[in-house]
Coordinates of C-alpha atoms and ligand atoms in Angstrom, one line a residue:
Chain A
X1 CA 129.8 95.1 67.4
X2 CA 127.1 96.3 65.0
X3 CA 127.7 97.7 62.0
X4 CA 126.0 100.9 61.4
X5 CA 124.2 100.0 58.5
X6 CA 122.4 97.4 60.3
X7 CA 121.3 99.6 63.6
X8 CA 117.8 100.3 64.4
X9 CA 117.2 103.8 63.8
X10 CA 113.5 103.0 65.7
X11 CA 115.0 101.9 68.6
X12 CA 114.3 104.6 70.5
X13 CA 110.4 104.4 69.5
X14 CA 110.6 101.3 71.7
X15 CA 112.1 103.0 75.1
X16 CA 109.4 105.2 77.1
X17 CA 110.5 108.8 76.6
X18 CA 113.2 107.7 74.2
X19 CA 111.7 110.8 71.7
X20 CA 113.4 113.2 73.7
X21 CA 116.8 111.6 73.0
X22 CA 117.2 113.8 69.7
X23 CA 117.1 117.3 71.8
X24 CA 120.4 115.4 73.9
X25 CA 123.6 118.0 73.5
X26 CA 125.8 115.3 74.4
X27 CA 127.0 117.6 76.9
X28 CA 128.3 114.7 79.5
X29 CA 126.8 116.5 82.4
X30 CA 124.9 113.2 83.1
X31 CA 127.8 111.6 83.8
X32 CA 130.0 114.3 85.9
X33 CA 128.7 113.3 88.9
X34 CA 127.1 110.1 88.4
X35 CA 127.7 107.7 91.5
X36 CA 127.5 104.9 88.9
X37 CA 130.4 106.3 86.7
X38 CA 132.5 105.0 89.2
X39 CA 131.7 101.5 89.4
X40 CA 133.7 98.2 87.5
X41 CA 132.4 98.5 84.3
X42 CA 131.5 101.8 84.5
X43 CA 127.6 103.4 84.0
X44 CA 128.2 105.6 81.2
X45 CA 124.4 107.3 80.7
X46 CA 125.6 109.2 78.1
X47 CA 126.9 106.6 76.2
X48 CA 123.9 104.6 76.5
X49 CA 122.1 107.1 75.6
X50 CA 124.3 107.6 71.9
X51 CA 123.9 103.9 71.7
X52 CA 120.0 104.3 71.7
X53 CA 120.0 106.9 69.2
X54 CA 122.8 104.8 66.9
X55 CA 119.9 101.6 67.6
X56 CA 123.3 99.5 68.4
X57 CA 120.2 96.4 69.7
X58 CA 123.1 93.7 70.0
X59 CA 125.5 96.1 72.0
X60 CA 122.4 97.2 74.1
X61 CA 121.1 93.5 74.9
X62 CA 124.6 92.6 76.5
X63 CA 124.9 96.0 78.5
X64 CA 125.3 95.2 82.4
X65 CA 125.9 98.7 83.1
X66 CA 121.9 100.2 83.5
X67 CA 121.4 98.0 86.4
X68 CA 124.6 99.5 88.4
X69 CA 122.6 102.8 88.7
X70 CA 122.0 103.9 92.4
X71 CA 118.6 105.7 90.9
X72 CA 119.6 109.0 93.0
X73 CA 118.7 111.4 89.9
X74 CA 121.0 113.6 89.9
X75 CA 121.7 113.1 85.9
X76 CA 118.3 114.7 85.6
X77 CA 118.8 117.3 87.9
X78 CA 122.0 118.7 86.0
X79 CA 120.6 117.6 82.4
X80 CA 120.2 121.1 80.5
X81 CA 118.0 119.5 78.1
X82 CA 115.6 117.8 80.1
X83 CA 116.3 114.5 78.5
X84 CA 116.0 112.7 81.9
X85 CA 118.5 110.0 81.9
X86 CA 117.0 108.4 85.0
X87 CA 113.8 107.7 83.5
X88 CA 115.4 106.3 80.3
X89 CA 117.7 104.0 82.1
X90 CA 115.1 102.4 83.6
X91 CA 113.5 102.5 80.7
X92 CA 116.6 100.8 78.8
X93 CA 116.1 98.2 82.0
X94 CA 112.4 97.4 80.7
X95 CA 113.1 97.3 76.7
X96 CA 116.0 94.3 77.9
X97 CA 113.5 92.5 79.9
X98 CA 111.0 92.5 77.1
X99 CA 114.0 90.9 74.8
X100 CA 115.8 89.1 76.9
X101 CA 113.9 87.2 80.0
X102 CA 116.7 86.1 82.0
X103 CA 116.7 90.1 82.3
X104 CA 113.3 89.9 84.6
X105 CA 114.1 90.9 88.3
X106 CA 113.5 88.0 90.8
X107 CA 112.5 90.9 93.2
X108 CA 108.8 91.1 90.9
X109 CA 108.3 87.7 91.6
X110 CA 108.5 88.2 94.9
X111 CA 106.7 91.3 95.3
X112 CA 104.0 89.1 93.2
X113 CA 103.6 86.3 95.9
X114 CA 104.0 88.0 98.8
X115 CA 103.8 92.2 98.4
X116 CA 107.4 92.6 99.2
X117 CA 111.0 92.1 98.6
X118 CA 111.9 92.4 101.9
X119 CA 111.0 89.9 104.4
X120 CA 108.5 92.1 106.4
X121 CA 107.5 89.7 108.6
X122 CA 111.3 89.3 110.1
X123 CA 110.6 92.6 111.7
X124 CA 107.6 91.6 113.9
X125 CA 110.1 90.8 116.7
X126 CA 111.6 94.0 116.7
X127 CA 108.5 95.8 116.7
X128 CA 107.1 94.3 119.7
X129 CA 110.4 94.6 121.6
X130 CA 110.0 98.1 121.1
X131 CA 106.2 98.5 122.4
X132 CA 104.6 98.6 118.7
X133 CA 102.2 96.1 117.2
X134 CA 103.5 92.8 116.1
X135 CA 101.5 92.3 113.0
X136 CA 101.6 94.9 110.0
X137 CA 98.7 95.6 107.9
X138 CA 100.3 94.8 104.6
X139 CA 98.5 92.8 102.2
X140 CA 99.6 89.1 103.2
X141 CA 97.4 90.3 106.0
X142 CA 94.6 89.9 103.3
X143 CA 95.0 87.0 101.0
X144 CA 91.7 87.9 99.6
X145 CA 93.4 91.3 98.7
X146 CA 96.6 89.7 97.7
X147 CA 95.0 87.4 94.8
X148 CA 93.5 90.7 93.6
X149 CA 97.1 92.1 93.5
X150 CA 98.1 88.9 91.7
X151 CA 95.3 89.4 89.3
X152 CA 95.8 92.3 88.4
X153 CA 99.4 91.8 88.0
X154 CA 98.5 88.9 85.7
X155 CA 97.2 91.6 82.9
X156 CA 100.2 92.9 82.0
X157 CA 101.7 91.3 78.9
X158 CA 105.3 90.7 80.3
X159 CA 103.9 89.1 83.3
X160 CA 101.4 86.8 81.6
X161 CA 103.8 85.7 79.4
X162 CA 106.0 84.6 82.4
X163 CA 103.6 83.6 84.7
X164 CA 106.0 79.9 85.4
X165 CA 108.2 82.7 86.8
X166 CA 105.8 84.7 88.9
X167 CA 103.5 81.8 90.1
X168 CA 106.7 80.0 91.5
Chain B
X1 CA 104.4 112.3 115.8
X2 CA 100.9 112.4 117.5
X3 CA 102.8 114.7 120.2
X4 CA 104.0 117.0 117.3
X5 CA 100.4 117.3 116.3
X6 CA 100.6 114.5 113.3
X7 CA 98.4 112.2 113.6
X8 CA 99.4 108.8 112.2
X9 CA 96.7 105.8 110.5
X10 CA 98.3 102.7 109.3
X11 CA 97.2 101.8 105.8
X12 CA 95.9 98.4 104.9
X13 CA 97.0 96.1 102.1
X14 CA 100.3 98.3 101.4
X15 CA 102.8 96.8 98.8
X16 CA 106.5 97.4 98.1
X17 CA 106.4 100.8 97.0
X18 CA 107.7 99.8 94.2
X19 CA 111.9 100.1 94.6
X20 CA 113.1 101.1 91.0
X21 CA 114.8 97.7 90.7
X22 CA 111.7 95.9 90.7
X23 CA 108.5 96.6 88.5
X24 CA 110.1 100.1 87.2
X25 CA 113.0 97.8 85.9
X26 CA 110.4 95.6 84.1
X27 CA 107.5 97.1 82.8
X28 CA 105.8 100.7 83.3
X29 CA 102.0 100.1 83.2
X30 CA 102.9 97.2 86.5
X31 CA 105.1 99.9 87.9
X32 CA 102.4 102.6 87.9
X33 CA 99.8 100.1 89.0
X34 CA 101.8 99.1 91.9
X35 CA 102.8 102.8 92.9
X36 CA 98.8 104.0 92.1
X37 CA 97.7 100.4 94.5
X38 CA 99.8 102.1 97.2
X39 CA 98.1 106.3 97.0
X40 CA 95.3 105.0 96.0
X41 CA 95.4 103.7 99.5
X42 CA 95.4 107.4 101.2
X43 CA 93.4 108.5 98.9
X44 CA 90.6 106.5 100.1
X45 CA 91.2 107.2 103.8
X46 CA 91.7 111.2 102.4
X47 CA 95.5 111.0 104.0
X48 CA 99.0 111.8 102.5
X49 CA 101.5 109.4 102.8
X50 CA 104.3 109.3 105.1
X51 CA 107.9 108.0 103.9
X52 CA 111.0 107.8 105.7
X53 CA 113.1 105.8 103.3
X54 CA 114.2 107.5 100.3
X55 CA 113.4 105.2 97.7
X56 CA 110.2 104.5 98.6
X57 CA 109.3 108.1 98.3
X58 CA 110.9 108.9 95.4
X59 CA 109.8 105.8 93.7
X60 CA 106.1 107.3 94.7
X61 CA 106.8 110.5 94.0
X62 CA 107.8 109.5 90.4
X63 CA 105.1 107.3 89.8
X64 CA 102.8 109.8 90.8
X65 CA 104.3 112.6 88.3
X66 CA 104.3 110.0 86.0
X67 CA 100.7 109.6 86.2
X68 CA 100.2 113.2 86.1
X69 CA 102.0 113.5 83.3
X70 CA 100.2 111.5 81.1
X71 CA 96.1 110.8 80.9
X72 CA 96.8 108.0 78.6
X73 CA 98.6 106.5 81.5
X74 CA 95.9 106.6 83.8
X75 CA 93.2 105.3 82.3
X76 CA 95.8 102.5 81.8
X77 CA 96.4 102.0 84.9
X78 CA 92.6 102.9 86.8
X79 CA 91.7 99.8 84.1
X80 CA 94.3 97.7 85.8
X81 CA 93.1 98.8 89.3
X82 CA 89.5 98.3 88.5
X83 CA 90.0 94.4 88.3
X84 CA 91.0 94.9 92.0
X85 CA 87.9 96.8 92.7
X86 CA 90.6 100.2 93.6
X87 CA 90.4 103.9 91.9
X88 CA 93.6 106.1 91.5
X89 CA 92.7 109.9 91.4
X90 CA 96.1 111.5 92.3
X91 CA 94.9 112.7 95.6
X92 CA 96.8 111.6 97.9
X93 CA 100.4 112.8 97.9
X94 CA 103.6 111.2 99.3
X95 CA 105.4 113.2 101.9
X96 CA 109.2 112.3 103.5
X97 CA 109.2 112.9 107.2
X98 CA 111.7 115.7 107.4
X99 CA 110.0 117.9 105.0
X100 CA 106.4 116.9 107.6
X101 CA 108.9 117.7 110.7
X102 CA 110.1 121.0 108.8
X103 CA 107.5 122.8 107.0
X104 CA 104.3 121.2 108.7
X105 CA 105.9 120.4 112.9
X106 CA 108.6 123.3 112.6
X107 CA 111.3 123.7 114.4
X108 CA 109.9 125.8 117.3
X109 CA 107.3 123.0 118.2
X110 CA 110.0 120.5 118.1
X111 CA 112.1 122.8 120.4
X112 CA 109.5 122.5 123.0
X113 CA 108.9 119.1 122.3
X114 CA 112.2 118.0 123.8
X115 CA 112.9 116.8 127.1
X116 CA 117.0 117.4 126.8
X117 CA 119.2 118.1 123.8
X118 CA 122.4 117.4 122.1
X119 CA 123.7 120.5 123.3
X120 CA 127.9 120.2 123.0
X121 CA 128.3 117.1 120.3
X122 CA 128.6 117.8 116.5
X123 CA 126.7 116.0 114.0
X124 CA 127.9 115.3 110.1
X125 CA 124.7 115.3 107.7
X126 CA 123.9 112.8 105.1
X127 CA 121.0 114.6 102.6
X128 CA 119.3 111.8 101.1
X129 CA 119.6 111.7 97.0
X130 CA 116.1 110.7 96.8
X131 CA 114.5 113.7 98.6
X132 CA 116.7 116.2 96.2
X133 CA 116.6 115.1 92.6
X134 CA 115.0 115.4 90.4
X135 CA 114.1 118.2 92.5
X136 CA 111.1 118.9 90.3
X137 CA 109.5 115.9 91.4
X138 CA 110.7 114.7 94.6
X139 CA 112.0 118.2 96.3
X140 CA 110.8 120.6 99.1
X141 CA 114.0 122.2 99.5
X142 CA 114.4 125.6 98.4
X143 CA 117.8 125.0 96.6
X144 CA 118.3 121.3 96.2
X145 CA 122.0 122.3 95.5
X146 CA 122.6 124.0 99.0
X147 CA 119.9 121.4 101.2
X148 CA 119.4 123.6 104.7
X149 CA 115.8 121.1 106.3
X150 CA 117.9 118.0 107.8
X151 CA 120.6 120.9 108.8
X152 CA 118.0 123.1 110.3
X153 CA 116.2 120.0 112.0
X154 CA 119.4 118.3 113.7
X155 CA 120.4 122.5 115.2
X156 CA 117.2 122.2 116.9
X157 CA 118.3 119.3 118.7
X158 CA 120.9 121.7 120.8
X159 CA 123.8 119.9 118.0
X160 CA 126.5 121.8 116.5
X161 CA 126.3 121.0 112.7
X162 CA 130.0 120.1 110.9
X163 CA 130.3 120.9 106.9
X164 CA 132.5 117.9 104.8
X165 CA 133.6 117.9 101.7
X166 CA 131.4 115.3 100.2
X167 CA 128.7 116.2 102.1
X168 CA 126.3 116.3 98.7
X169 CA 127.8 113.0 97.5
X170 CA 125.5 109.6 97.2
X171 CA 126.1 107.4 100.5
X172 CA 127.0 104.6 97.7
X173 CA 124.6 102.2 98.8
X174 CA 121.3 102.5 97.1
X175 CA 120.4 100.5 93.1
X176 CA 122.5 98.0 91.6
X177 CA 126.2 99.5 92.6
X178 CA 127.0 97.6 95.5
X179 CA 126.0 94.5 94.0
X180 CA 127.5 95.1 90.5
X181 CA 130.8 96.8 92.1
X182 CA 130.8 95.7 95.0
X183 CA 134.7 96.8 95.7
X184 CA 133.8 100.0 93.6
X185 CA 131.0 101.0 95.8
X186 CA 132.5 100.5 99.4
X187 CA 135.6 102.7 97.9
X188 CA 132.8 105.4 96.9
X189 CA 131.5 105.5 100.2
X190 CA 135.5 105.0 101.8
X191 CA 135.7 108.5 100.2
X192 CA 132.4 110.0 101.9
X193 CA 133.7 108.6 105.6
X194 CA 137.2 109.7 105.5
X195 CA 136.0 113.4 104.5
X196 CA 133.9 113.3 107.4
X197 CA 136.7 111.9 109.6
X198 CA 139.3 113.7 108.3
X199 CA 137.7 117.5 107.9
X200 CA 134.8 117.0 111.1
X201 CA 135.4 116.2 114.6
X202 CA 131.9 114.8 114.4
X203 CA 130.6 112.5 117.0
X204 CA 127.9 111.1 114.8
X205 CA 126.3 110.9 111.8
X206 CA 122.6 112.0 110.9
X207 CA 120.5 110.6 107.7
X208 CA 116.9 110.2 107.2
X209 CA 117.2 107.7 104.6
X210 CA 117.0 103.8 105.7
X211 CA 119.5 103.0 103.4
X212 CA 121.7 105.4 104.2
X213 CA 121.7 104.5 107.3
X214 CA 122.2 100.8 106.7
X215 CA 124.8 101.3 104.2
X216 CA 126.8 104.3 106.3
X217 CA 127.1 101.5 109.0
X218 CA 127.7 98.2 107.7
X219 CA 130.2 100.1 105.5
X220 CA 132.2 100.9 108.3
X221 CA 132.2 97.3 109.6
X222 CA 133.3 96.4 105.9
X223 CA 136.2 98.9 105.5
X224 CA 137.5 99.1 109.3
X225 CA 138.9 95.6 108.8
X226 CA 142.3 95.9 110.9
X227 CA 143.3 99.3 109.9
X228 CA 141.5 101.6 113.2
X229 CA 139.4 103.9 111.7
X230 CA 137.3 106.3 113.9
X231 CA 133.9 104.3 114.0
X232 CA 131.3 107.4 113.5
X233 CA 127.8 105.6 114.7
X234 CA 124.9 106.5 112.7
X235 CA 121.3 107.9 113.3
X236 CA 118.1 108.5 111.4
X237 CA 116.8 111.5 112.5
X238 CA 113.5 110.3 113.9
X239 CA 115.8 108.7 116.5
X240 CA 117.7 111.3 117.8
X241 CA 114.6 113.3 118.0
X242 CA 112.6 110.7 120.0
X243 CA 115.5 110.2 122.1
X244 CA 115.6 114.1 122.7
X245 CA 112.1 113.6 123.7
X246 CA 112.4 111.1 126.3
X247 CA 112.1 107.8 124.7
X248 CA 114.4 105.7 125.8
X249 CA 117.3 104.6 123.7
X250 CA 116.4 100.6 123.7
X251 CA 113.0 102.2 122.4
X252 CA 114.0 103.7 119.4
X253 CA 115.1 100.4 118.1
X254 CA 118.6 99.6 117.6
X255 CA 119.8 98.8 113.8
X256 CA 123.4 99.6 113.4
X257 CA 126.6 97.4 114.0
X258 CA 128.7 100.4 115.2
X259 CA 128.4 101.0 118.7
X260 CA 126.2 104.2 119.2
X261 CA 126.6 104.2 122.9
X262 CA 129.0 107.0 123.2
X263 CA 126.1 108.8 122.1
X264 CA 123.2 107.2 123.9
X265 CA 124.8 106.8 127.3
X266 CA 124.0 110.8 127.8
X267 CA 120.4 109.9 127.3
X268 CA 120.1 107.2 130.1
X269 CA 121.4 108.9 132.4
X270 CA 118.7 111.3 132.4
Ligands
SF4_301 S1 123.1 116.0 80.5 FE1 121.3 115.8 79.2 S2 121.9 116.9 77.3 FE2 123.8 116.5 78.5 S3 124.6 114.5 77.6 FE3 123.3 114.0 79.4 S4 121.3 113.6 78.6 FE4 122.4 114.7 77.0
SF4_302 S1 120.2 108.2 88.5 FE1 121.6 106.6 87.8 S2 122.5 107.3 85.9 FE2 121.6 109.1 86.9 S3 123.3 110.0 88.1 FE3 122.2 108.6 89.5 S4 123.3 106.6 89.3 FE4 123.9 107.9 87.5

């Protein structure tokens, strides 16, 4: 538990469109119809939310719960404030990736080496036995265009910096 | 879709779009790069994009307002697409097929477009979350609280349309639920079926979402178990519309565990 005298009152200068937190009414419409809200622990945006503006880091770090979200929206369709919660989860998701790397998603390093997460080429079969080309144009179609991808990729800070991960 | 007038070009060198537990999860500038890679790639051939599943088009959409949003952002990102020799302008916009088969087809073409109907059975509707909210960014409804295009598209079909409960309710499977609660999740989505079973007599279920679909029918194989529930088979809307047109059902390719003959069988025999 963090003490309050040793929060991070910035810490919401480090989440992308963590300014808008201050306008939040703490009004727990977020969560009223969150899908989320029902899982084992339960996604609590509001909370997370207070615990951005408090700068509780250490609490944040070990939070699960941002990753349960079902990213359906509805948090900022019912926000009266306009805070979008969404956006900020994910956000929350990035700021715990840049401080903790176990945090990175496997599914970017696949999307790196190969475009996708899901294994696109499994569905060849089914789309001939259905009359429709075999092969998809997606970019392992174009290695050429694929190590552009990968380059590209490569200049972001968070990827460089993990390229062991991404490179495979 | 090229006999409802919509021409359809393949784009080359696509990449996941990307689903928000990927790059969005990690780190913005690679998430708008990745969604900007993917319009940019319309943009050049001066097309929109056409999106069935949810995520992928609300993951696009977003990035897009994102990049709208935010000049700073661009040039960020049109630096980043540079070293791939590619250009983001914004042109090209992402479009889910039932708002194309709604506001751009209409109903009156599909009507004519159909060679027999579903005339007599009684659909239940699952409204994807990811073509309603943030309706600002994602929506082409005209009240994303009270959805009518996926209602208005499946009563052209001939089908009798059946209210629920939980009709506006998440199907449950979509983000990091399932895998974080997994018990949790498949009791969400318990909740979602038995309102259907219990309030409908509905032969079927329509989404247009491919994880709804997914998740609507392997959760039913998951929560059956031994106890006898009513197995409700599940359709994307494309499918029931190409069947309606003619196409035959081992055509409009078969991904589901429950059995969806019951509903098919009235399409081979014509
Ligand atoms: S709905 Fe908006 S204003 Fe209300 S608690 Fe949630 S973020 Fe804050
Ligand atoms: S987007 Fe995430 S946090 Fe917002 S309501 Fe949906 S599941 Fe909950």
């Amino acid at each position: 538990m963090t003490a309050l005298s040793e929060a991070n009152l910035d810490l919401w200068r480090d989440l992308e469109g963590g300014d808008v937190l201050r306008i939040c009414l703490t009004c727990g419409s977020c969560v009223s119809d969150c899908p989320a809200s029902e899982a084992d622990p339960p996604l609590l945006i509001r909370t997370l939310l207070r615990m951005v503006e408090l700068g509780l880091e250490d609490n944040l770090l070990e939070e699960d719960t941002p990753w349960s979200c079902v990213t359906c929206s509805r948090c900022e369709e019912v926000c009266p404030m306009d805070v979008r919660p969404f956006e900020i989860c994910l956000a929350l998701r990035r700021w715990q990736c840049r401080n903790d790397s176990t945090r990175i998603p496997l599914s970017t390093t696949e999307i790196y080496q190969r475009g996708y997460t899901q294994p696109v080429d499994r569905v060849e079969e089914l789309r001939r036995s259905v009359g429709l080309s075999g092969k998809l144009p997606v970019i392992t179609a174009d290695p050429e265009l694929l190590a552009k991808f990968q380059a590209m990729l490569m200049e972001i800070d968070v990827i460089r910096d993990h390229d062991f991960m991404f490179k495979g | 879709m090229p006999r409802l007038g919509i021409d359809l070009v393949d784009l080359e060198g696509y990449v996941c779009c990307p689903a928000f537990g990927t790059f969005p999860s990690l780190d913005e500038d690679a998430h708008l790069a990745v969604s900007a890679w993917n319009l940019s790639l319309g943009e050049d051939k001066g097309v929109d994009l056409l999106v069935e599943c949810g995520s992928c088009y609300s993951s696009l959409r977003l990035g897009r307002a994102l990049l709208a949003r935010d000049e700073g952002r661009r040039e960020r990102v049109n630096v980043l697409l540079a070293k791939a020799g590619k250009h983001y302008e914004g042109k090209a916009k992402p479009r889910h097929i039932i708002d194309v088969l709604y506001h751009e087809v209409g109903v009156d073409r599909i009507r004519e477009s159909l060679e027999s109907t579903l005339a007599g059975t009684h659909a239940a509707l699952q409204h994807p979350c990811h073509t309603l909210y943030p309706s600002e960014v994602v929506g082409f409804e005209e009240s994303p609280a009270a959805p009518r295009v996926l209602g208005e598209l499946v009563r052209a079909l001939g089908a009798d349309v059946r209210e629920y409960s939980r009709e506006h309710h998440c199907c449950g499977g979509a983000g990091g639920f399932r895998h974080s609660s997994h018990a949790e999740a498949y009791r969400y989505t318990r909740k979602k079926l038995d309102a259907i079973r219990n309030e409908t007599d509905a032969d079927y279920i329509v989404v247009s979402c491919i994880t709804c679909l997914m998740h609507l029918d392997e959760a039913q194989k998951e929560l059956s178990g031994n106890n006898g529930d009513r197995p409700i088979p599940v359709f994307d809307y494309s499918q029931l519309l190409a069947l309606c047109m003619g196409f035959s059902p081992g055509e409009v390719a078969a991904i589901s565990t429950v059995s969806r003959d019951r509903v098919t069988e009235r399409f081979a025999a014509v």
